[in-house]
Amino acid sequence: RDFFRLQTNFFLTLMASNMGVKINCHLTDTVPVNFYGVSCAISGSGKGFATNLLEHELLSGFRDHFVEDTLVKKTAISIDSEAAVRAARLGITQQEAEDKLNRELASYGAFKFTFDSATTPAIKQFRHALLLRKLGALNFIIDEVGANLRANLEPLHAFLELYDKGLIKDRLIKSTQESVRYQEVVGATPANLLMFGTPSKLFDGASVEADFFELLSMG
């Protein structure tokens, strides 16, 4: 029961966080809705079947409408608003600012609704695209976590920074004609993480278990 409840909660939270829902907190102002969860069940419990059912039945209608309609409309509004601010700041026309923003957004690549592996630079790049759109979330799903944990330690360390408030520092790189350093966009991006699999693989009494508890000890 706990496994299926956790999986359901993740996908419900994923929908809310993609829509930019925030929580008012008297200690830290507002924080984006997010979810970090680890759920385990023995082999034969129906982990993959249940998760696919949730993702492709419960979530599919929302995902299609969000990506093809909501995100497109919100992106256009956000780019127009940001272009007005940058035009006034840089002393250029709004159309010039809008063209630059659209080129920048295109350089970040296509929107990814969920992903099962990543690199830290890719996470930061995608996060910039979300900040320009002012909508969407980073949704990281790791199946068979015991077998895939070590291969995903790099992005998991990035997600340690993103937890709760959706903030992470950018790496300073040299700006060239081929690789332009774009203007920083300040803001928070929701990050959701779901890791699931068999407990015997995750709690192996060896290196995988040690890596997992090290992540927990860091927050």
PDB file of C-alpha atoms in Angstrom:
ATOM      1  CA  ARG A   1       0.000   0.000   0.000  1.00  0.00           C
ATOM      2  CA  ASP A   2       2.779   2.451   0.879  1.00  0.00           C
ATOM      3  CA  PHE A   3       4.498   1.876  -2.469  1.00  0.00           C
ATOM      4  CA  PHE A   4       1.387   2.582  -4.553  1.00  0.00           C
ATOM      5  CA  ARG A   5       0.411   5.561  -2.389  1.00  0.00           C
ATOM      6  CA  LEU A   6       3.855   7.101  -2.873  1.00  0.00           C
ATOM      7  CA  GLN A   7       3.772   6.589  -6.639  1.00  0.00           C
ATOM      8  CA  THR A   8       0.309   8.192  -6.857  1.00  0.00           C
ATOM      9  CA  ASN A   9       1.362  11.153  -4.716  1.00  0.00           C
ATOM     10  CA  PHE A  10       4.366  11.759  -6.957  1.00  0.00           C
ATOM     11  CA  PHE A  11       2.337  12.066 -10.160  1.00  0.00           C
ATOM     12  CA  LEU A  12      -0.322  14.243  -8.516  1.00  0.00           C
ATOM     13  CA  THR A  13       2.414  16.545  -7.172  1.00  0.00           C
ATOM     14  CA  LEU A  14       4.121  16.555 -10.570  1.00  0.00           C
ATOM     15  CA  MET A  15       1.000  18.036 -12.161  1.00  0.00           C
ATOM     16  CA  ALA A  16       0.678  20.744  -9.506  1.00  0.00           C
ATOM     17  CA  SER A  17       4.352  21.727  -9.643  1.00  0.00           C
ATOM     18  CA  ASN A  18       4.380  21.937 -13.447  1.00  0.00           C
ATOM     19  CA  MET A  19       1.525  24.421 -13.176  1.00  0.00           C
ATOM     20  CA  GLY A  20       3.589  26.602 -10.850  1.00  0.00           C
ATOM     21  CA  VAL A  21       1.645  25.985  -7.639  1.00  0.00           C
ATOM     22  CA  LYS A  22       3.462  27.445  -4.618  1.00  0.00           C
ATOM     23  CA  ILE A  23       3.116  27.092  -0.855  1.00  0.00           C
ATOM     24  CA  ASN A  24       3.066  30.128   1.424  1.00  0.00           C
ATOM     25  CA  CYS A  25       5.462  29.514   4.297  1.00  0.00           C
ATOM     26  CA  HIS A  26       5.888  31.940   7.196  1.00  0.00           C
ATOM     27  CA  LEU A  27       9.577  30.956   7.535  1.00  0.00           C
ATOM     28  CA  THR A  28      10.785  31.120   3.920  1.00  0.00           C
ATOM     29  CA  ASP A  29       8.149  33.172   2.082  1.00  0.00           C
ATOM     30  CA  THR A  30       6.900  30.963  -0.794  1.00  0.00           C
ATOM     31  CA  VAL A  31       8.295  27.619  -1.972  1.00  0.00           C
ATOM     32  CA  PRO A  32       7.358  25.692  -5.129  1.00  0.00           C
ATOM     33  CA  VAL A  33       5.437  22.455  -4.683  1.00  0.00           C
ATOM     34  CA  ASN A  34       7.892  19.582  -5.017  1.00  0.00           C
ATOM     35  CA  PHE A  35       8.249  15.895  -4.201  1.00  0.00           C
ATOM     36  CA  TYR A  36      11.271  13.728  -3.400  1.00  0.00           C
ATOM     37  CA  GLY A  37      10.410  10.093  -2.760  1.00  0.00           C
ATOM     38  CA  VAL A  38      11.940   6.619  -2.645  1.00  0.00           C
ATOM     39  CA  SER A  39       9.599   3.652  -2.812  1.00  0.00           C
ATOM     40  CA  CYS A  40      10.560  -0.011  -2.750  1.00  0.00           C
ATOM     41  CA  ALA A  41       8.637  -3.250  -3.223  1.00  0.00           C
ATOM     42  CA  ILE A  42       9.751  -6.808  -3.823  1.00  0.00           C
ATOM     43  CA  SER A  43       9.948  -8.259  -7.330  1.00  0.00           C
ATOM     44  CA  GLY A  44       6.517  -9.259  -8.670  1.00  0.00           C
ATOM     45  CA  SER A  45       4.616  -6.543  -6.784  1.00  0.00           C
ATOM     46  CA  GLY A  46       3.652  -4.747  -9.989  1.00  0.00           C
ATOM     47  CA  LYS A  47       5.958  -1.747  -9.634  1.00  0.00           C
ATOM     48  CA  GLY A  48       6.480  -1.169 -13.340  1.00  0.00           C
ATOM     49  CA  PHE A  49       2.877  -2.009 -14.230  1.00  0.00           C
ATOM     50  CA  ALA A  50       1.449   0.390 -11.643  1.00  0.00           C
ATOM     51  CA  THR A  51       3.856   3.207 -12.528  1.00  0.00           C
ATOM     52  CA  ASN A  52       3.141   2.862 -16.258  1.00  0.00           C
ATOM     53  CA  LEU A  53      -0.583   2.889 -15.510  1.00  0.00           C
ATOM     54  CA  LEU A  54      -0.247   6.122 -13.550  1.00  0.00           C
ATOM     55  CA  GLU A  55       2.051   7.743 -16.095  1.00  0.00           C
ATOM     56  CA  HIS A  56       0.204   6.737 -19.258  1.00  0.00           C
ATOM     57  CA  GLU A  57      -3.400   6.716 -18.010  1.00  0.00           C
ATOM     58  CA  LEU A  58      -3.627   9.248 -15.180  1.00  0.00           C
ATOM     59  CA  LEU A  59      -0.971  11.652 -16.480  1.00  0.00           C
ATOM     60  CA  SER A  60      -1.182  11.380 -20.273  1.00  0.00           C
ATOM     61  CA  GLY A  61      -4.137  13.746 -20.767  1.00  0.00           C
ATOM     62  CA  PHE A  62      -2.577  16.385 -18.557  1.00  0.00           C
ATOM     63  CA  ARG A  63       0.858  15.985 -20.176  1.00  0.00           C
ATOM     64  CA  ASP A  64      -0.471  16.370 -23.726  1.00  0.00           C
ATOM     65  CA  HIS A  65      -2.598  19.421 -22.895  1.00  0.00           C
ATOM     66  CA  PHE A  66       0.199  20.996 -20.837  1.00  0.00           C
ATOM     67  CA  VAL A  67       2.958  20.569 -23.452  1.00  0.00           C
ATOM     68  CA  GLU A  68       0.891  21.354 -26.553  1.00  0.00           C
ATOM     69  CA  ASP A  69      -1.307  24.160 -25.222  1.00  0.00           C
ATOM     70  CA  THR A  70      -0.672  25.562 -21.735  1.00  0.00           C
ATOM     71  CA  LEU A  71       3.124  25.732 -21.979  1.00  0.00           C
ATOM     72  CA  VAL A  72       3.024  27.265 -25.475  1.00  0.00           C
ATOM     73  CA  LYS A  73       0.645  30.045 -24.423  1.00  0.00           C
ATOM     74  CA  LYS A  74       2.465  30.756 -21.150  1.00  0.00           C
ATOM     75  CA  THR A  75       5.848  30.862 -22.926  1.00  0.00           C
ATOM     76  CA  ALA A  76       4.584  33.490 -25.384  1.00  0.00           C
ATOM     77  CA  ILE A  77       3.268  35.647 -22.507  1.00  0.00           C
ATOM     78  CA  SER A  78       6.480  35.263 -20.499  1.00  0.00           C
ATOM     79  CA  ILE A  79       8.771  36.070 -23.429  1.00  0.00           C
ATOM     80  CA  ASP A  80       6.725  39.181 -24.228  1.00  0.00           C
ATOM     81  CA  SER A  81       6.916  40.336 -20.605  1.00  0.00           C
ATOM     82  CA  GLU A  82      10.655  39.655 -20.281  1.00  0.00           C
ATOM     83  CA  ALA A  83      11.344  41.362 -23.631  1.00  0.00           C
ATOM     84  CA  ALA A  84       9.694  44.563 -22.375  1.00  0.00           C
ATOM     85  CA  VAL A  85      11.942  44.574 -19.291  1.00  0.00           C
ATOM     86  CA  ARG A  86      15.127  43.886 -21.260  1.00  0.00           C
ATOM     87  CA  ALA A  87      14.286  46.425 -23.971  1.00  0.00           C
ATOM     88  CA  ALA A  88      14.009  49.170 -21.348  1.00  0.00           C
ATOM     89  CA  ARG A  89      17.176  48.018 -19.601  1.00  0.00           C
ATOM     90  CA  LEU A  90      19.335  47.593 -22.727  1.00  0.00           C
ATOM     91  CA  GLY A  91      17.987  50.465 -24.794  1.00  0.00           C
ATOM     92  CA  ILE A  92      16.786  48.304 -27.700  1.00  0.00           C
ATOM     93  CA  THR A  93      13.372  47.767 -29.234  1.00  0.00           C
ATOM     94  CA  GLN A  94      11.025  45.208 -27.743  1.00  0.00           C
ATOM     95  CA  GLN A  95      11.075  43.229 -31.006  1.00  0.00           C
ATOM     96  CA  GLU A  96      14.883  42.977 -30.869  1.00  0.00           C
ATOM     97  CA  ALA A  97      14.736  41.832 -27.258  1.00  0.00           C
ATOM     98  CA  GLU A  98      12.017  39.296 -28.098  1.00  0.00           C
ATOM     99  CA  ASP A  99      14.025  37.905 -31.035  1.00  0.00           C
ATOM    100  CA  LYS A 100      17.074  37.451 -28.787  1.00  0.00           C
ATOM    101  CA  LEU A 101      15.002  35.698 -26.124  1.00  0.00           C
ATOM    102  CA  ASN A 102      13.416  33.354 -28.675  1.00  0.00           C
ATOM    103  CA  ARG A 103      16.867  32.454 -30.057  1.00  0.00           C
ATOM    104  CA  GLU A 104      18.116  31.830 -26.533  1.00  0.00           C
ATOM    105  CA  LEU A 105      15.143  29.632 -25.692  1.00  0.00           C
ATOM    106  CA  ALA A 106      15.549  27.656 -28.941  1.00  0.00           C
ATOM    107  CA  SER A 107      19.226  27.039 -28.117  1.00  0.00           C
ATOM    108  CA  TYR A 108      18.187  25.227 -24.923  1.00  0.00           C
ATOM    109  CA  GLY A 109      16.446  22.485 -26.927  1.00  0.00           C
ATOM    110  CA  ALA A 110      13.040  20.861 -26.634  1.00  0.00           C
ATOM    111  CA  PHE A 111      10.998  20.700 -23.428  1.00  0.00           C
ATOM    112  CA  LYS A 112      11.362  17.407 -21.533  1.00  0.00           C
ATOM    113  CA  PHE A 113       8.388  16.478 -19.371  1.00  0.00           C
ATOM    114  CA  THR A 114      10.224  13.698 -17.491  1.00  0.00           C
ATOM    115  CA  PHE A 115      13.722  12.190 -17.708  1.00  0.00           C
ATOM    116  CA  ASP A 116      15.514   9.149 -16.248  1.00  0.00           C
ATOM    117  CA  SER A 117      19.124  10.402 -16.343  1.00  0.00           C
ATOM    118  CA  ALA A 118      20.877  13.744 -16.710  1.00  0.00           C
ATOM    119  CA  THR A 119      24.058  15.753 -16.297  1.00  0.00           C
ATOM    120  CA  THR A 120      24.448  18.798 -14.062  1.00  0.00           C
ATOM    121  CA  PRO A 121      25.059  21.206 -17.001  1.00  0.00           C
ATOM    122  CA  ALA A 122      21.930  19.866 -18.727  1.00  0.00           C
ATOM    123  CA  ILE A 123      19.883  20.349 -15.554  1.00  0.00           C
ATOM    124  CA  LYS A 124      21.055  23.957 -15.248  1.00  0.00           C
ATOM    125  CA  GLN A 125      20.419  24.631 -18.936  1.00  0.00           C
ATOM    126  CA  PHE A 126      16.915  23.174 -18.768  1.00  0.00           C
ATOM    127  CA  ARG A 127      16.275  25.154 -15.601  1.00  0.00           C
ATOM    128  CA  HIS A 128      17.083  28.390 -17.472  1.00  0.00           C
ATOM    129  CA  ALA A 129      14.541  27.442 -20.122  1.00  0.00           C
ATOM    130  CA  LEU A 130      11.919  26.902 -17.395  1.00  0.00           C
ATOM    131  CA  LEU A 131      12.735  30.296 -15.868  1.00  0.00           C
ATOM    132  CA  LEU A 132      12.230  31.982 -19.252  1.00  0.00           C
ATOM    133  CA  ARG A 133       8.923  30.157 -19.701  1.00  0.00           C
ATOM    134  CA  LYS A 134       7.905  30.804 -16.063  1.00  0.00           C
ATOM    135  CA  LEU A 135       6.250  27.381 -16.032  1.00  0.00           C
ATOM    136  CA  GLY A 136       7.190  23.709 -15.809  1.00  0.00           C
ATOM    137  CA  ALA A 137       9.329  21.578 -13.514  1.00  0.00           C
ATOM    138  CA  LEU A 138      12.310  19.223 -13.485  1.00  0.00           C
ATOM    139  CA  ASN A 139      10.854  15.712 -13.164  1.00  0.00           C
ATOM    140  CA  PHE A 140      13.485  13.031 -12.506  1.00  0.00           C
ATOM    141  CA  ILE A 141      12.302   9.391 -12.412  1.00  0.00           C
ATOM    142  CA  ILE A 142      14.784   6.574 -11.686  1.00  0.00           C
ATOM    143  CA  ASP A 143      13.480   3.037 -12.137  1.00  0.00           C
ATOM    144  CA  GLU A 144      15.418   0.099 -10.609  1.00  0.00           C
ATOM    145  CA  VAL A 145      17.147   2.547  -8.291  1.00  0.00           C
ATOM    146  CA  GLY A 146      19.482  -0.082  -6.846  1.00  0.00           C
ATOM    147  CA  ALA A 147      20.988  -0.768 -10.269  1.00  0.00           C
ATOM    148  CA  ASN A 148      20.962   2.871 -11.456  1.00  0.00           C
ATOM    149  CA  LEU A 149      21.857   4.876  -8.341  1.00  0.00           C
ATOM    150  CA  ARG A 150      25.623   5.017  -8.874  1.00  0.00           C
ATOM    151  CA  ALA A 151      25.260   6.097 -12.516  1.00  0.00           C
ATOM    152  CA  ASN A 152      23.051   9.010 -11.395  1.00  0.00           C
ATOM    153  CA  LEU A 153      25.071  10.366  -8.471  1.00  0.00           C
ATOM    154  CA  GLU A 154      26.038  13.523 -10.388  1.00  0.00           C
ATOM    155  CA  PRO A 155      22.474  14.707 -11.131  1.00  0.00           C
ATOM    156  CA  LEU A 156      21.349  13.592  -7.657  1.00  0.00           C
ATOM    157  CA  HIS A 157      23.907  15.947  -6.100  1.00  0.00           C
ATOM    158  CA  ALA A 158      22.448  18.749  -8.232  1.00  0.00           C
ATOM    159  CA  PHE A 159      18.975  17.796  -6.990  1.00  0.00           C
ATOM    160  CA  LEU A 160      20.222  18.114  -3.402  1.00  0.00           C
ATOM    161  CA  GLU A 161      20.689  21.828  -4.124  1.00  0.00           C
ATOM    162  CA  LEU A 162      17.342  22.109  -5.917  1.00  0.00           C
ATOM    163  CA  TYR A 163      15.386  20.524  -3.065  1.00  0.00           C
ATOM    164  CA  ASP A 164      12.732  22.629  -1.342  1.00  0.00           C
ATOM    165  CA  LYS A 165      13.226  26.091  -2.897  1.00  0.00           C
ATOM    166  CA  GLY A 166      14.306  25.091  -6.424  1.00  0.00           C
ATOM    167  CA  LEU A 167      17.534  27.114  -6.391  1.00  0.00           C
ATOM    168  CA  ILE A 168      21.000  26.212  -7.718  1.00  0.00           C
ATOM    169  CA  LYS A 169      24.087  28.257  -8.595  1.00  0.00           C
ATOM    170  CA  ASP A 170      25.310  28.486 -12.184  1.00  0.00           C
ATOM    171  CA  ARG A 171      28.784  27.530 -13.286  1.00  0.00           C
ATOM    172  CA  LEU A 172      30.898  30.394 -14.687  1.00  0.00           C
ATOM    173  CA  ILE A 173      32.110  29.529 -18.189  1.00  0.00           C
ATOM    174  CA  LYS A 174      33.977  31.496 -20.832  1.00  0.00           C
ATOM    175  CA  SER A 175      31.675  33.285 -23.254  1.00  0.00           C
ATOM    176  CA  THR A 176      32.556  32.835 -26.942  1.00  0.00           C
ATOM    177  CA  GLN A 177      30.816  33.369 -30.285  1.00  0.00           C
ATOM    178  CA  GLU A 178      30.005  29.655 -30.376  1.00  0.00           C
ATOM    179  CA  SER A 179      28.975  29.457 -26.715  1.00  0.00           C
ATOM    180  CA  VAL A 180      27.379  32.682 -25.553  1.00  0.00           C
ATOM    181  CA  ARG A 181      26.859  33.257 -21.836  1.00  0.00           C
ATOM    182  CA  TYR A 182      23.253  34.410 -21.631  1.00  0.00           C
ATOM    183  CA  GLN A 183      21.850  36.898 -19.146  1.00  0.00           C
ATOM    184  CA  GLU A 184      20.974  35.275 -15.838  1.00  0.00           C
ATOM    185  CA  VAL A 185      17.302  34.795 -15.009  1.00  0.00           C
ATOM    186  CA  VAL A 186      16.597  34.819 -11.288  1.00  0.00           C
ATOM    187  CA  GLY A 187      13.913  32.547  -9.892  1.00  0.00           C
ATOM    188  CA  ALA A 188      12.966  29.160  -8.450  1.00  0.00           C
ATOM    189  CA  THR A 189      12.169  26.041 -10.448  1.00  0.00           C
ATOM    190  CA  PRO A 190      10.286  23.079  -8.937  1.00  0.00           C
ATOM    191  CA  ALA A 191      12.212  19.802  -8.879  1.00  0.00           C
ATOM    192  CA  ASN A 192      10.548  16.411  -8.414  1.00  0.00           C
ATOM    193  CA  LEU A 193      12.411  13.168  -7.839  1.00  0.00           C
ATOM    194  CA  LEU A 194      11.035   9.634  -7.766  1.00  0.00           C
ATOM    195  CA  MET A 195      13.309   6.626  -7.213  1.00  0.00           C
ATOM    196  CA  PHE A 196      11.829   3.140  -6.992  1.00  0.00           C
ATOM    197  CA  GLY A 197      12.874  -0.488  -7.249  1.00  0.00           C
ATOM    198  CA  THR A 198      13.487  -3.636  -5.230  1.00  0.00           C
ATOM    199  CA  PRO A 199      14.761  -3.151  -1.657  1.00  0.00           C
ATOM    200  CA  SER A 200      17.372  -5.923  -1.952  1.00  0.00           C
ATOM    201  CA  LYS A 201      19.197  -4.042  -4.726  1.00  0.00           C
ATOM    202  CA  LEU A 202      19.151  -0.680  -2.952  1.00  0.00           C
ATOM    203  CA  PHE A 203      19.968  -2.019   0.508  1.00  0.00           C
ATOM    204  CA  ASP A 204      22.698  -4.404  -0.637  1.00  0.00           C
ATOM    205  CA  GLY A 205      24.867  -4.026   2.460  1.00  0.00           C
ATOM    206  CA  ALA A 206      27.641  -2.696   0.223  1.00  0.00           C
ATOM    207  CA  SER A 207      28.520   0.291  -1.987  1.00  0.00           C
ATOM    208  CA  VAL A 208      25.023   1.117  -3.301  1.00  0.00           C
ATOM    209  CA  GLU A 209      23.553   1.278   0.195  1.00  0.00           C
ATOM    210  CA  ALA A 210      26.512   3.386   1.374  1.00  0.00           C
ATOM    211  CA  ASP A 211      26.014   5.864  -1.505  1.00  0.00           C
ATOM    212  CA  PHE A 212      22.284   6.068  -0.776  1.00  0.00           C
ATOM    213  CA  PHE A 213      22.765   6.829   2.934  1.00  0.00           C
ATOM    214  CA  GLU A 214      25.449   9.380   2.099  1.00  0.00           C
ATOM    215  CA  LEU A 215      22.883  11.236  -0.023  1.00  0.00           C
ATOM    216  CA  LEU A 216      20.398  11.089   2.863  1.00  0.00           C
ATOM    217  CA  SER A 217      23.005  12.428   5.310  1.00  0.00           C
ATOM    218  CA  MET A 218      23.602  15.429   3.009  1.00  0.00           C
ATOM    219  CA  GLY A 219      19.899  16.279   2.990  1.00  0.00           C
TER     220      GLY A 219
END
